[in-house]
């Protein structure tokens, strides 16, 4: 690639200029940007910005990569920055990265710039582009999906904070021969961000739900139905809540908080696991805090999730319960599930024992 200006999708990508320095300083001093780019010089002043324009960006080009300013086509003012790092000349593999200033966010600038540079890189001979995101950087993960990048997995401890603490990174990848356009999601967003029947409300799990869900999953009767039947550590539950949005975008699981619609209080948790996308099968699990039981909230939750799941293309839902968990079996039956059989010794039990599982299923074609 050569440092020439390209335009498309409402943005301009051009070489960096010294006139960009004030906007670069403002952008790279933004706490939101520094949160996901902790290795930027601190403080990021005009000297750091000038170094990038005169030395850093030219070095990126010289190494076979690219370093562009994202500019407004009308004013040519900086909106952000985007570039490529060549990972392997032999494999024609590059990493793409960007940042967008606060004033330009929410306008699709990062998506437009990523799409434009992706197309340019493939036209210039790139075979594989990687976009690495922090696990909690949901906005960037949405950009990756919008630009056709596929979730390829987690790279453990592939990133580092300024203090040397290692961080996992999620790899999103696009190949030169991948079909154009946004990538279809296995698990789309909930309509209006939630599901409700007026009595119970379901919304995606958030980090603020850690305390309520830790209390829930520490209850003996809930622990007995966990796999394996071991109480979670709070740090593990906190991590699950932090990664819930990321796992949803990757199509792995829709992790939901169950709320009392009248009070807004979290009263339980529910998750839909897309365990067999190839066959259209997903699994559902749920549990309620003691004060919410006996009010029909669990059956309402299962019905809401089932309706949404079938609406996004799931063909079959299943759930498993321990043979002695009669309450859960009644919930499933009230929600339209049918008992399908017993799987002997399917689940790990306490002290190395194995526990049977009663399987319930519901098809998209079943009557409500």
Coordinates of C-alpha atoms in Angstrom, one line a residue:
X1 CA 0.0 0.0 0.0
X2 CA 1.0 3.6 -0.6
X3 CA 0.2 6.7 1.4
X4 CA -2.4 8.1 -0.9
X5 CA -5.8 9.6 0.0
X6 CA -8.9 7.4 -0.4
X7 CA -12.5 8.2 0.2
X8 CA -15.7 6.3 0.6
X9 CA -18.7 5.6 2.9
X10 CA -18.7 9.2 4.0
X11 CA -15.1 9.4 5.3
X12 CA -11.7 10.3 4.0
X13 CA -8.5 8.4 4.8
X14 CA -5.4 10.5 4.2
X15 CA -1.8 10.7 5.4
X16 CA -1.3 12.4 8.8
X17 CA -0.4 16.1 8.8
X18 CA 1.0 18.4 11.4
X19 CA -2.3 20.3 11.3
X20 CA -3.8 17.2 12.9
X21 CA -1.8 17.7 16.1
X22 CA -4.5 19.5 18.2
X23 CA -7.2 17.0 17.4
X24 CA -4.8 14.1 18.0
X25 CA -3.9 15.4 21.4
X26 CA -7.6 15.9 22.3
X27 CA -8.5 12.4 21.0
X28 CA -5.6 10.5 22.6
X29 CA -6.1 12.2 26.0
X30 CA -9.7 11.0 26.0
X31 CA -10.1 8.5 28.9
X32 CA -12.4 6.3 26.8
X33 CA -9.7 5.9 24.2
X34 CA -6.9 5.4 26.8
X35 CA -9.1 2.7 28.4
X36 CA -8.6 0.5 25.3
X37 CA -5.2 1.9 24.2
X38 CA -3.3 2.0 27.5
X39 CA 0.1 1.9 25.9
X40 CA -0.3 5.4 24.4
X41 CA 2.2 8.0 25.9
X42 CA 0.9 9.4 29.2
X43 CA 0.4 12.3 29.1
X44 CA -0.3 12.5 25.4
X45 CA 0.8 16.0 24.5
X46 CA 1.7 17.9 21.3
X47 CA 5.2 16.4 21.4
X48 CA 3.8 12.9 21.3
X49 CA 1.4 13.8 18.4
X50 CA 4.2 15.5 16.4
X51 CA 6.4 12.4 16.9
X52 CA 3.6 10.2 15.4
X53 CA 3.2 12.5 12.4
X54 CA 6.9 12.9 11.6
X55 CA 8.3 9.5 12.7
X56 CA 5.6 7.0 13.9
X57 CA 3.3 7.1 10.8
X58 CA 6.2 7.1 8.3
X59 CA 7.7 4.1 10.1
X60 CA 4.4 2.2 9.8
X61 CA 4.4 2.8 6.0
X62 CA 8.0 1.8 5.7
X63 CA 7.3 -1.5 7.6
X64 CA 4.7 -2.4 5.0
X65 CA 1.7 -1.2 7.0
X66 CA -0.5 1.9 6.8
X67 CA -1.2 4.9 9.0
X68 CA -4.1 7.1 8.1
X69 CA -6.0 10.0 9.5
X70 CA -9.7 9.6 9.4
X71 CA -11.0 12.9 8.2
X72 CA -14.3 14.6 7.5
X73 CA -14.5 14.9 3.6
X74 CA -16.1 18.3 3.9
X75 CA -13.6 20.0 6.2
X76 CA -10.6 17.6 6.1
X77 CA -10.5 17.8 9.9
X78 CA -9.3 14.8 11.9
X79 CA -12.0 12.5 13.2
X80 CA -9.7 9.7 14.3
X81 CA -7.0 7.4 13.1
X82 CA -6.8 4.0 11.5
X83 CA -3.9 1.8 10.3
X84 CA -2.5 -1.5 9.4
X85 CA 0.4 -3.4 11.0
X86 CA 2.0 -6.1 8.8
X87 CA 2.1 -9.3 10.8
X88 CA 3.6 -11.6 8.1
X89 CA 4.7 -10.6 4.6
X90 CA 4.8 -14.2 3.5
X91 CA 1.3 -14.9 4.6
X92 CA 0.0 -11.4 3.6
X93 CA -1.5 -11.0 7.1
X94 CA -2.2 -7.6 8.7
X95 CA -3.7 -6.3 11.9
X96 CA -6.1 -3.4 11.6
X97 CA -6.6 -0.8 14.4
X98 CA -8.3 2.5 14.9
X99 CA -9.6 5.2 17.3
X100 CA -12.3 7.8 16.9
X101 CA -12.6 11.1 18.8
X102 CA -15.5 11.7 21.1
X103 CA -17.2 14.3 18.8
X104 CA -17.4 11.8 15.9
X105 CA -18.7 8.7 17.8
X106 CA -22.1 7.4 17.2
X107 CA -22.0 8.4 13.5
X108 CA -20.6 5.2 12.0
X109 CA -17.2 6.8 11.4
X110 CA -15.2 3.8 12.7
X111 CA -17.3 1.3 10.8
X112 CA -17.0 3.4 7.6
X113 CA -13.2 3.8 8.0
X114 CA -12.7 0.1 8.8
X115 CA -14.8 -1.0 5.8
X116 CA -12.9 1.3 3.5
X117 CA -9.4 0.3 4.7
X118 CA -10.4 -3.3 4.6
X119 CA -11.4 -3.1 1.0
X120 CA -8.2 -1.1 0.2
X121 CA -6.0 -3.7 1.9
X122 CA -7.5 -6.6 0.0
X123 CA -7.3 -4.8 -3.3
X124 CA -3.6 -4.2 -2.5
X125 CA -2.9 -7.9 -2.0
X126 CA -3.7 -8.7 1.7
X127 CA -5.1 -12.2 2.3
X128 CA -6.1 -12.0 6.0
X129 CA -6.9 -9.1 8.3
X130 CA -7.2 -9.4 12.0
X131 CA -9.0 -7.0 14.4
X132 CA -8.2 -7.6 18.0
X133 CA -10.5 -6.2 20.7
X134 CA -10.5 -6.1 24.5
X135 CA -13.1 -8.5 25.9
X136 CA -15.1 -5.6 27.3
X137 CA -14.8 -3.4 24.2
X138 CA -18.3 -4.2 22.9
X139 CA -18.5 -1.2 20.6
X140 CA -15.4 -2.3 18.7
X141 CA -16.8 -5.9 18.5
X142 CA -20.0 -4.5 16.9
X143 CA -17.8 -2.7 14.4
X144 CA -16.0 -5.9 13.5
X145 CA -19.3 -7.7 12.8
X146 CA -20.6 -4.8 10.8
X147 CA -17.5 -5.0 8.6
X148 CA -17.8 -8.7 8.0
X149 CA -15.1 -9.8 10.5
X150 CA -15.7 -13.2 12.1
X151 CA -15.2 -14.2 15.7
X152 CA -12.2 -16.5 15.7
X153 CA -11.6 -17.0 19.4
X154 CA -9.8 -15.5 22.5
X155 CA -6.1 -14.9 22.6
X156 CA -5.2 -15.4 26.2
X157 CA -3.0 -12.6 27.7
X158 CA -2.2 -11.3 24.2
X159 CA -2.5 -7.7 25.3
X160 CA -1.0 -5.7 28.2
X161 CA -1.9 -2.6 30.2
X162 CA 0.5 0.2 30.9
X163 CA 1.4 -1.4 34.2
X164 CA 2.2 -4.8 32.5
X165 CA -0.9 -6.6 33.5
X166 CA -1.8 -9.1 30.7
X167 CA -5.2 -9.0 29.1
X168 CA -7.1 -11.4 26.9
X169 CA -7.9 -10.2 23.4
X170 CA -10.7 -11.4 21.1
X171 CA -9.7 -12.1 17.5
X172 CA -12.0 -11.0 14.7
X173 CA -10.8 -12.0 11.2
X174 CA -11.8 -11.4 7.6
X175 CA -10.3 -13.1 4.6
X176 CA -10.0 -11.7 1.1
X177 CA -12.5 -14.1 -0.3
X178 CA -15.1 -13.7 2.5
X179 CA -18.5 -12.5 1.2
X180 CA -19.0 -8.7 1.5
X181 CA -21.3 -7.0 3.9
X182 CA -22.0 -7.3 7.6
X183 CA -21.8 -10.7 9.3
X184 CA -25.1 -12.2 10.2
X185 CA -25.4 -12.8 14.0
X186 CA -26.6 -16.1 15.5
X187 CA -27.9 -14.2 18.5
X188 CA -29.3 -10.8 17.5
X189 CA -30.0 -8.0 20.0
X190 CA -33.3 -8.2 21.9
X191 CA -36.0 -6.0 20.4
X192 CA -35.8 -2.7 22.2
X193 CA -33.1 -4.2 24.4
X194 CA -35.4 -6.4 26.5
X195 CA -38.2 -8.9 26.6
X196 CA -41.2 -8.4 28.8
X197 CA -44.8 -9.6 29.4
X198 CA -45.6 -6.9 31.9
X199 CA -44.9 -9.1 34.9
X200 CA -41.3 -10.2 34.2
X201 CA -38.7 -8.4 32.2
X202 CA -35.5 -9.9 30.7
X203 CA -32.5 -7.8 29.7
X204 CA -28.8 -8.7 28.9
X205 CA -26.6 -9.3 32.0
X206 CA -24.4 -6.3 33.0
X207 CA -21.4 -6.0 35.2
X208 CA -23.6 -4.3 37.9
X209 CA -25.5 -7.6 38.2
X210 CA -22.5 -9.4 39.8
X211 CA -23.7 -9.2 43.4
X212 CA -27.3 -10.4 42.7
X213 CA -26.1 -13.3 40.5
X214 CA -23.3 -14.3 42.9
X215 CA -26.0 -14.5 45.6
X216 CA -28.2 -16.6 43.3
X217 CA -25.5 -19.0 42.2
X218 CA -24.2 -19.5 45.8
X219 CA -27.5 -20.9 47.0
X220 CA -27.2 -24.6 47.8
X221 CA -30.2 -25.6 45.7
X222 CA -28.8 -23.7 42.7
X223 CA -25.3 -25.0 43.2
X224 CA -26.7 -28.6 43.2
X225 CA -27.9 -28.0 39.6
X226 CA -24.7 -26.3 38.3
X227 CA -22.3 -28.1 36.1
X228 CA -20.2 -29.1 37.9
X229 CA -22.1 -28.7 41.2
X230 CA -19.6 -26.3 42.8
X231 CA -20.3 -22.8 44.1
X232 CA -18.6 -20.1 41.9
X233 CA -16.0 -17.7 43.1
X234 CA -17.1 -14.1 43.1
X235 CA -14.3 -13.2 40.7
X236 CA -15.5 -15.8 38.2
X237 CA -19.1 -14.5 38.4
X238 CA -17.8 -10.9 37.9
X239 CA -15.9 -12.0 34.8
X240 CA -19.0 -13.8 33.4
X241 CA -20.9 -10.5 33.8
X242 CA -18.2 -8.5 32.2
X243 CA -18.0 -10.9 29.2
X244 CA -21.8 -11.4 28.8
X245 CA -22.1 -8.8 26.0
X246 CA -19.1 -10.2 24.2
X247 CA -20.3 -13.8 24.3
X248 CA -23.7 -12.6 23.0
X249 CA -22.1 -10.9 20.0
X250 CA -20.0 -14.0 19.4
X251 CA -23.2 -16.1 19.3
X252 CA -22.1 -18.3 22.2
X253 CA -24.8 -17.4 24.8
X254 CA -27.6 -14.9 25.5
X255 CA -27.1 -14.3 29.3
X256 CA -30.1 -12.6 30.8
X257 CA -31.0 -11.0 34.1
X258 CA -34.6 -11.7 35.2
X259 CA -36.3 -8.6 36.6
X260 CA -39.5 -8.1 38.5
X261 CA -41.2 -5.8 36.0
X262 CA -43.0 -3.8 38.7
X263 CA -39.9 -3.0 40.8
X264 CA -37.0 -3.4 38.3
X265 CA -35.2 -5.6 40.9
X266 CA -33.0 -8.5 39.7
X267 CA -34.7 -11.7 40.8
X268 CA -32.9 -14.4 38.8
X269 CA -30.9 -15.3 35.8
X270 CA -31.5 -17.1 32.5
X271 CA -29.2 -18.1 29.7
X272 CA -29.8 -19.4 26.2
X273 CA -26.8 -21.4 24.9
X274 CA -26.6 -22.0 21.1
X275 CA -25.0 -25.4 21.6
X276 CA -25.7 -26.7 18.0
X277 CA -26.0 -23.9 15.5
X278 CA -25.7 -26.4 12.6
X279 CA -28.9 -28.2 13.7
X280 CA -30.7 -25.1 15.0
X281 CA -30.6 -26.4 18.6
X282 CA -30.2 -24.2 21.7
X283 CA -30.3 -25.0 25.4
X284 CA -32.0 -22.9 28.1
X285 CA -31.3 -22.7 31.8
X286 CA -32.8 -20.5 34.5
X287 CA -32.9 -20.0 38.3
X288 CA -34.7 -17.6 40.7
X289 CA -33.9 -16.1 44.0
X290 CA -36.0 -17.5 46.9
X291 CA -38.2 -14.4 47.2
X292 CA -39.2 -14.6 43.6
X293 CA -40.3 -18.3 43.6
X294 CA -43.9 -19.5 43.6
X295 CA -45.1 -16.6 41.5
X296 CA -44.9 -18.2 38.0
X297 CA -42.0 -16.0 37.0
X298 CA -39.8 -18.9 35.8
X299 CA -42.4 -20.2 33.4
X300 CA -43.0 -16.6 32.1
X301 CA -39.2 -16.3 31.6
X302 CA -39.0 -19.5 29.7
X303 CA -41.9 -18.6 27.5
X304 CA -40.4 -15.2 26.7
X305 CA -37.1 -16.7 25.8
X306 CA -38.6 -19.4 23.7
X307 CA -40.7 -17.0 21.7
X308 CA -37.6 -14.8 21.0
X309 CA -35.4 -17.8 20.2
X310 CA -37.9 -19.3 17.7
X311 CA -38.3 -15.9 16.1
X312 CA -34.5 -15.6 15.4
X313 CA -34.4 -19.0 13.7
X314 CA -33.8 -21.6 16.5
X315 CA -35.6 -24.7 15.6
X316 CA -35.4 -26.7 18.8
X317 CA -35.0 -25.7 22.5
X318 CA -34.0 -28.2 25.1
X319 CA -33.4 -28.2 28.9
X320 CA -32.2 -30.8 31.3
X321 CA -33.1 -31.2 35.0
X322 CA -32.1 -33.5 37.8
X323 CA -34.7 -36.2 38.3
X324 CA -35.6 -34.9 41.7
X325 CA -36.0 -31.3 40.5
X326 CA -39.7 -31.5 40.2
X327 CA -40.2 -27.7 40.4
X328 CA -38.1 -27.1 37.3
X329 CA -39.9 -29.9 35.4
X330 CA -43.2 -28.2 36.1
X331 CA -41.9 -24.9 34.9
X332 CA -40.9 -26.4 31.6
X333 CA -44.2 -28.2 31.2
X334 CA -46.1 -24.9 31.8
X335 CA -43.9 -23.3 29.2
X336 CA -44.8 -25.9 26.5
X337 CA -41.9 -28.3 26.8
X338 CA -42.3 -32.0 26.6
X339 CA -40.5 -34.7 28.5
X340 CA -38.3 -36.6 26.1
X341 CA -36.4 -39.0 28.2
X342 CA -33.7 -39.8 30.7
X343 CA -30.0 -39.6 30.1
X344 CA -28.2 -41.8 32.6
X345 CA -25.2 -40.4 34.3
X346 CA -25.0 -37.4 32.1
X347 CA -23.9 -34.9 34.7
X348 CA -21.0 -34.7 37.1
X349 CA -22.3 -35.0 40.7
X350 CA -20.6 -34.5 44.1
X351 CA -17.6 -36.7 45.1
X352 CA -17.1 -38.0 41.6
X353 CA -20.6 -39.5 41.2
X354 CA -22.6 -39.2 38.1
X355 CA -26.2 -37.8 38.0
X356 CA -29.0 -38.6 35.6
X357 CA -30.7 -35.8 33.6
X358 CA -34.3 -35.6 32.5
X359 CA -34.5 -34.0 29.1
X360 CA -37.3 -31.7 28.0
X361 CA -37.7 -30.3 24.5
X362 CA -39.8 -27.8 22.5
X363 CA -39.9 -27.3 18.8
X364 CA -40.6 -24.1 16.9
X365 CA -43.5 -25.9 15.3
X366 CA -45.1 -27.0 18.6
X367 CA -48.3 -25.3 19.6
X368 CA -48.1 -22.7 22.4

